[in-house]
XYZ file of C-alpha atoms in Angstrom:
164
model
C -30.224 -5.710 -67.457
C -31.486 -6.349 -63.978
C -34.231 -3.719 -63.822
C -37.803 -4.020 -65.063
C -40.708 -1.624 -64.556
C -44.280 -2.883 -64.322
C -47.566 -1.050 -64.717
C -51.151 -2.267 -65.034
C -54.415 -0.755 -66.201
C -57.672 -1.833 -64.587
C -61.303 -2.181 -65.572
C -64.304 -2.287 -63.256
C -66.115 -5.515 -62.403
C -68.601 -6.550 -59.745
C -71.566 -4.553 -58.482
C -71.496 -1.086 -60.074
C -68.016 -1.824 -61.465
C -66.288 -0.718 -58.300
C -63.947 -3.712 -58.070
C -60.760 -3.442 -60.087
C -59.644 -6.204 -62.396
C -56.334 -6.111 -64.262
C -56.920 -5.674 -67.994
C -53.569 -4.586 -69.409
C -50.078 -5.377 -68.215
C -46.936 -3.659 -69.428
C -43.315 -4.383 -68.563
C -40.389 -2.313 -69.827
C -36.652 -2.648 -69.332
C -34.161 -0.109 -67.969
C -34.158 1.765 -71.276
C -37.929 1.755 -71.624
C -38.055 -0.957 -74.282
C -41.252 -2.984 -74.068
C -40.692 -6.529 -72.801
C -44.383 -7.287 -72.563
C -47.618 -5.465 -73.265
C -50.732 -7.607 -73.124
C -54.435 -7.307 -72.573
C -55.967 -9.696 -70.070
C -59.096 -11.737 -70.674
C -61.724 -10.947 -68.059
C -63.166 -13.732 -65.942
C -66.138 -11.627 -64.894
C -68.429 -9.338 -66.825
C -66.865 -5.927 -67.250
C -69.272 -3.343 -65.888
C -67.056 -0.328 -66.554
C -64.125 -0.294 -68.989
C -63.035 3.032 -67.434
C -61.896 4.035 -70.937
C -61.348 7.762 -70.229
C -58.909 6.699 -67.528
C -57.687 3.218 -68.507
C -57.612 3.674 -72.279
C -59.154 0.216 -72.534
C -62.000 -0.562 -74.897
C -64.198 -3.600 -75.159
C -62.495 -4.574 -78.443
C -59.078 -4.652 -76.723
C -60.238 -7.534 -74.568
C -61.760 -9.616 -77.369
C -58.583 -11.535 -78.214
C -56.866 -11.082 -74.883
C -54.781 -13.776 -73.220
C -55.913 -15.562 -70.077
C -55.059 -14.213 -66.640
C -53.067 -17.369 -65.838
C -50.934 -17.016 -68.953
C -50.227 -13.339 -68.278
C -49.502 -14.004 -64.616
C -46.953 -16.713 -65.368
C -45.306 -14.604 -68.094
C -44.874 -11.701 -65.693
C -43.542 -14.022 -62.982
C -41.048 -15.459 -65.475
C -39.912 -11.991 -66.595
C -39.485 -10.714 -63.040
C -37.470 -13.685 -61.838
C -34.110 -12.490 -60.442
C -34.856 -8.917 -61.533
C -35.208 -5.726 -59.578
C -38.811 -4.643 -59.961
C -39.382 -0.917 -60.304
C -42.913 0.426 -59.971
C -45.000 3.296 -58.683
C -47.157 2.107 -55.783
C -46.118 -1.248 -57.224
C -47.898 -3.111 -54.425
C -51.154 -2.470 -56.300
C -49.827 -3.941 -59.533
C -48.505 -7.054 -57.810
C -51.766 -7.444 -55.934
C -53.756 -7.156 -59.169
C -51.665 -9.982 -60.629
C -51.733 -12.047 -57.411
C -47.943 -12.090 -57.488
C -45.312 -11.582 -54.836
C -41.802 -10.247 -55.398
C -38.950 -10.176 -52.866
C -39.009 -6.896 -50.948
C -35.239 -6.591 -51.353
C -35.687 -6.774 -55.127
C -38.500 -4.243 -55.272
C -38.096 -0.513 -55.654
C -41.192 1.626 -55.318
C -40.780 5.095 -56.806
C -43.660 6.398 -54.703
C -42.191 5.409 -51.352
C -38.619 6.256 -52.393
C -39.661 9.721 -53.581
C -41.063 10.333 -50.104
C -38.207 8.693 -48.238
C -35.567 10.727 -50.074
C -37.559 13.972 -49.836
C -38.057 14.173 -53.588
C -41.798 14.403 -52.948
C -43.479 16.628 -50.388
C -46.411 14.261 -49.990
C -46.293 10.633 -48.970
C -48.401 9.162 -51.765
C -47.476 11.362 -54.701
C -49.272 10.535 -57.936
C -47.035 9.309 -60.744
C -48.069 12.152 -63.038
C -47.148 14.778 -60.432
C -43.776 13.161 -59.796
C -43.107 12.952 -63.539
C -44.074 16.603 -64.020
C -41.878 17.668 -61.127
C -38.828 15.527 -61.903
C -38.877 15.216 -65.691
C -41.010 18.192 -66.715
C -43.243 15.861 -68.720
C -47.002 15.551 -68.857
C -48.420 12.035 -68.740
C -51.895 10.658 -68.127
C -53.383 13.676 -69.847
C -56.565 11.895 -70.799
C -56.396 8.150 -71.342
C -53.650 6.306 -69.548
C -51.190 3.901 -71.137
C -49.476 1.357 -68.939
C -46.472 1.418 -71.312
C -46.101 5.187 -70.910
C -46.512 4.892 -67.154
C -43.975 2.063 -66.848
C -41.472 4.043 -68.950
C -42.057 7.163 -66.866
C -41.562 5.176 -63.666
C -38.272 3.785 -64.962
C -37.170 7.274 -66.029
C -37.768 8.525 -62.471
C -35.723 5.621 -61.144
C -32.866 6.293 -63.604
C -32.763 9.925 -62.526
C -32.299 8.970 -58.872
C -30.619 5.598 -59.348
C -27.287 6.479 -57.731
C -28.849 7.662 -54.503
C -31.714 5.181 -54.340
C -29.651 2.101 -55.110
C -27.275 2.741 -52.219
C -30.184 2.147 -49.913
């Protein structure tokens, strides 16, 4: 299929752990099947694992793959695909990757553009609750769950959104 959804979880690095560093990367296909789900080795000391939010623990990062390896795997997967994501700019930025604008579909901006959302920057969990009646991110986040939810939102509105 031509669609892939991407979601990342971050940990905190730098002074007071306020800088975000990508620590888990998940990619699912149109049907929500996992194409990739990897933890990312940190190049700086992790000050805050943000576990209650990110779901990431120190032990998850012990045998993680290098950033470069993850980055090139994601780039390879996304080649010639339509990338679906929620505020996907952040995920691409975290991976230092670019993707053609014409091949990128952001559920956050589309939800606003097509009046699905009443606010411009709707949170994924609110959109999922509203559109699918599901609760996600109740406690620790999972980038697989979030990527699947994002794709489910896209599938629901695919006909209308893909005409654009």
